[in-house]
Coordinates of C-alpha atoms in Angstrom, one line a residue:
M1 CA 54.2 12.7 24.1
K2 CA 53.0 9.0 23.1
G3 CA 49.4 9.7 24.6
L4 CA 49.0 13.0 23.1
F5 CA 49.9 11.3 19.6
N6 CA 47.3 8.5 20.3
V7 CA 44.8 11.1 21.1
A8 CA 45.5 13.2 18.0
V9 CA 45.0 9.9 15.9
M10 CA 41.8 9.1 17.6
V11 CA 40.4 12.4 17.0
F12 CA 41.5 12.4 13.4
M13 CA 39.8 9.3 12.9
V14 CA 36.4 10.6 14.5
V15 CA 36.8 13.9 12.2
F16 CA 37.3 11.4 9.1
V17 CA 34.7 9.3 9.7
F18 CA 31.9 12.0 10.6
S19 CA 32.7 13.9 7.4
C20 CA 32.5 10.8 5.4
K21 CA 29.2 10.1 6.9
E22 CA 28.0 13.7 6.3
K23 CA 29.3 14.3 2.9
T24 CA 27.1 14.3 0.0
V25 CA 28.5 12.8 -3.2
D26 CA 26.9 14.4 -6.3
T27 CA 27.8 12.6 -9.4
A28 CA 24.4 12.4 -10.8
G29 CA 23.7 12.3 -14.5
E30 CA 20.9 14.0 -16.3
V31 CA 17.7 12.1 -16.0
A32 CA 16.3 10.8 -19.3
A33 CA 13.2 12.2 -20.5
T34 CA 9.9 9.9 -20.1
E35 CA 9.0 9.0 -23.8
G36 CA 6.9 6.3 -25.4
Q37 CA 4.7 3.6 -23.7
K38 CA 4.7 3.8 -19.9
Y39 CA 4.8 0.4 -18.0
E40 CA 4.0 0.5 -14.0
V41 CA 6.0 -1.2 -11.7
G42 CA 3.7 -1.9 -8.9
P43 CA 4.6 -3.1 -5.2
G44 CA 6.1 -6.3 -5.4
M45 CA 6.9 -6.6 -9.0
A46 CA 10.5 -5.7 -8.2
R47 CA 13.1 -7.0 -6.1
I48 CA 16.6 -6.2 -5.7
V49 CA 19.0 -9.1 -4.2
W50 CA 22.0 -8.3 -2.2
E51 CA 25.2 -10.1 -1.1
A52 CA 28.0 -8.7 1.3
A53 CA 31.0 -10.6 2.4
K54 CA 33.9 -10.4 5.0
P55 CA 36.6 -12.7 5.8
T56 CA 34.5 -15.3 7.8
G57 CA 31.5 -15.3 5.3
N58 CA 28.9 -13.8 3.6
H59 CA 25.5 -12.8 3.9
N60 CA 22.5 -12.3 1.6
G61 CA 19.2 -11.1 1.3
T62 CA 16.6 -8.8 -0.6
I63 CA 15.3 -5.3 -0.5
N64 CA 11.8 -4.7 -2.3
T65 CA 10.7 -1.5 -4.2
S66 CA 7.5 0.4 -3.7
G67 CA 6.7 1.4 -7.4
G68 CA 7.7 3.1 -10.1
Q69 CA 7.5 3.5 -14.1
I70 CA 9.6 2.2 -17.1
F71 CA 9.0 3.6 -20.5
I72 CA 9.7 2.1 -23.5
K73 CA 10.0 3.8 -27.2
D74 CA 10.9 1.5 -30.4
G75 CA 11.3 -1.4 -28.4
K76 CA 13.8 0.2 -25.9
I77 CA 14.3 1.7 -22.7
S78 CA 13.8 5.5 -23.1
G79 CA 13.4 6.5 -19.3
G80 CA 12.1 5.5 -15.9
N81 CA 12.3 5.3 -12.3
F82 CA 11.3 3.3 -9.2
T83 CA 11.4 3.8 -5.6
I84 CA 13.7 1.4 -3.3
D85 CA 11.8 0.6 0.1
M86 CA 15.0 0.4 2.5
T87 CA 12.9 -0.7 5.6
S88 CA 12.1 -4.1 3.6
I89 CA 15.6 -5.4 4.0
T90 CA 15.6 -9.1 4.9
V91 CA 18.4 -11.4 5.3
L92 CA 17.8 -14.8 3.7
D93 CA 20.9 -16.9 5.2
L94 CA 20.1 -16.7 8.8
E95 CA 17.1 -17.5 11.0
G96 CA 16.0 -16.5 14.6
D97 CA 17.4 -14.2 16.8
D98 CA 20.7 -13.9 14.4
K99 CA 18.6 -12.8 11.5
A100 CA 16.4 -10.4 13.6
S101 CA 19.8 -8.8 14.9
L102 CA 21.5 -8.3 11.3
E103 CA 18.4 -6.8 9.9
A104 CA 17.9 -4.3 12.7
H105 CA 21.6 -3.4 12.3
L106 CA 21.4 -3.0 8.3
K107 CA 17.9 -1.0 9.2
G108 CA 19.7 1.2 11.8
L109 CA 16.8 0.7 14.2
E110 CA 19.3 1.0 17.6
T111 CA 20.3 4.5 18.5
E112 CA 24.1 3.6 19.1
S113 CA 24.4 2.0 15.7
A114 CA 21.6 3.8 13.6
T115 CA 24.5 5.3 11.1
D116 CA 26.5 2.1 10.6
F117 CA 24.4 1.2 7.4
F118 CA 20.9 2.4 6.1
N119 CA 19.7 4.2 8.9
T120 CA 16.0 3.6 7.8
T121 CA 14.4 5.7 10.2
K122 CA 15.9 8.8 8.5
Y123 CA 16.1 7.7 5.1
P124 CA 13.4 5.0 4.5
T125 CA 13.7 5.2 0.9
G126 CA 16.1 5.2 -1.8
K127 CA 15.5 5.5 -5.6
F128 CA 17.0 4.7 -9.1
E129 CA 16.3 7.1 -11.9
I130 CA 17.4 6.2 -15.6
T131 CA 19.7 8.5 -17.4
S132 CA 20.1 6.1 -20.6
A133 CA 19.9 2.9 -21.9
I134 CA 21.5 1.7 -25.0
D135 CA 21.6 -1.7 -26.9
S136 CA 24.7 -3.7 -25.8
T137 CA 25.7 -7.4 -26.0
F138 CA 27.5 -9.2 -22.8
E139 CA 28.7 -12.4 -22.2
D140 CA 25.9 -13.3 -19.7
G141 CA 23.2 -12.8 -22.3
S142 CA 22.3 -9.1 -21.2
N143 CA 21.3 -6.9 -24.2
T144 CA 20.8 -3.4 -22.6
L145 CA 23.2 -1.5 -20.7
V146 CA 21.3 1.1 -18.1
K147 CA 22.7 3.9 -16.8
G148 CA 21.0 5.7 -13.7
N149 CA 21.2 7.9 -10.5
L150 CA 21.1 5.6 -7.4
T151 CA 20.4 7.7 -4.5
L152 CA 20.8 6.1 -0.9
L153 CA 21.0 8.1 2.5
D154 CA 20.6 11.4 0.3
V155 CA 23.7 10.5 -1.8
T156 CA 23.3 10.2 -5.3
K157 CA 25.7 8.4 -7.8
E158 CA 25.3 7.4 -11.4
I159 CA 26.0 3.7 -11.9
A160 CA 25.8 1.3 -14.8
I161 CA 23.7 -1.9 -15.0
P162 CA 23.8 -4.5 -17.6
V163 CA 20.3 -6.0 -17.9
N164 CA 18.5 -8.2 -20.1
L165 CA 15.2 -6.6 -21.4
T166 CA 12.0 -8.4 -22.7
V167 CA 9.4 -6.4 -24.1
L168 CA 5.8 -7.9 -24.6
D169 CA 2.6 -6.2 -25.6
S170 CA 1.4 -5.7 -22.2
T171 CA 4.4 -6.2 -19.8
I172 CA 8.2 -6.2 -19.9
A173 CA 11.0 -7.7 -17.9
V174 CA 14.0 -6.3 -17.0
I175 CA 16.5 -8.7 -15.2
S176 CA 20.3 -8.6 -14.4
K177 CA 23.1 -10.7 -13.6
G178 CA 25.5 -9.6 -10.3
F179 CA 26.8 -6.2 -10.6
S180 CA 28.4 -4.5 -7.8
I181 CA 28.5 -1.1 -6.1
N182 CA 31.1 0.3 -3.5
R183 CA 29.2 1.0 -0.5
T184 CA 31.6 3.8 0.8
E185 CA 30.9 6.1 -2.3
W186 CA 27.6 6.4 -0.4
S187 CA 29.2 7.3 2.7
I188 CA 28.7 3.7 4.3
V189 CA 31.9 3.3 5.9
Y190 CA 31.4 1.1 8.9
K191 CA 34.3 -1.6 9.0
S192 CA 35.7 -0.8 5.9
K193 CA 39.4 -1.5 5.8
N194 CA 40.0 1.3 3.5
V195 CA 38.8 3.7 5.9
F196 CA 40.1 2.0 9.0
K197 CA 43.6 0.7 8.3
E198 CA 44.2 -1.0 11.6
I199 CA 41.0 -3.1 11.5
G200 CA 42.8 -6.3 10.7
D201 CA 40.5 -9.2 9.6
K202 CA 37.6 -7.7 11.3
F203 CA 36.3 -5.6 8.1
I204 CA 33.2 -6.0 5.7
N205 CA 34.1 -5.7 2.1
D206 CA 33.3 -2.6 0.5
E207 CA 31.8 -3.8 -2.6
I208 CA 28.2 -5.2 -2.3
V209 CA 26.7 -7.6 -5.1
L210 CA 23.2 -6.7 -6.5
K211 CA 20.8 -8.4 -8.7
L212 CA 17.7 -6.8 -10.1
K213 CA 14.5 -8.5 -11.2
L214 CA 11.8 -6.2 -12.3
E215 CA 8.5 -6.7 -14.1
A216 CA 6.2 -3.9 -15.3
K217 CA 2.7 -3.8 -16.8
A218 CA 1.6 -1.5 -19.6
V219 CA -0.6 1.6 -18.9
P220 CA -3.3 1.9 -21.1
A221 CA -3.1 5.3 -23.0
E222 CA -5.8 7.8 -22.1
E223 CA -8.7 8.2 -24.3
K224 CA -8.9 11.8 -25.9
K225 CA -11.7 13.8 -24.7

């Protein structure tokens, strides 16, 4: 009986984890209209800094964007989007083989562990689409609350990011202090203690801390014919 019980538990966990990986969470907001002055986010003009933790320490690194656009109307963000290049994930706190090994694991380059994290072979890009932006004052100096749909692994969820917006004639800057997302909401459940209850101290925190630094250049209005 005990053997049958253990088998049943194992089958349940396999089915549960598979379901988590395959489930698409659709909590997206309505994407904002693109009105006002267009600013282009070119390659290398935006970067996401990430930090993930576990009981024995933490790791950090960067992810680049591959392009996008932000619209400004009356000095405020009115809409926009940018594409996240998930194949650009780097680890900054390690070197040599350790660095290469963790980067390969995060990208899912090995078949047996491809679905542990971001599976970049199948999902090479993510995206962020602005749904709203309002003036707001935060203790960290941020002056705008941006909400938008973050899509990773074909799972979309609306998140909120406090940012500091600076608008100049030809450029804008959008910079955030640290904000966090729960990776399991995008079906990334590898070593999550909230999914694998018996994992002990071998877990990785569900929360990932992110920071965004983005610059964009104004696109000249097309001349009327």
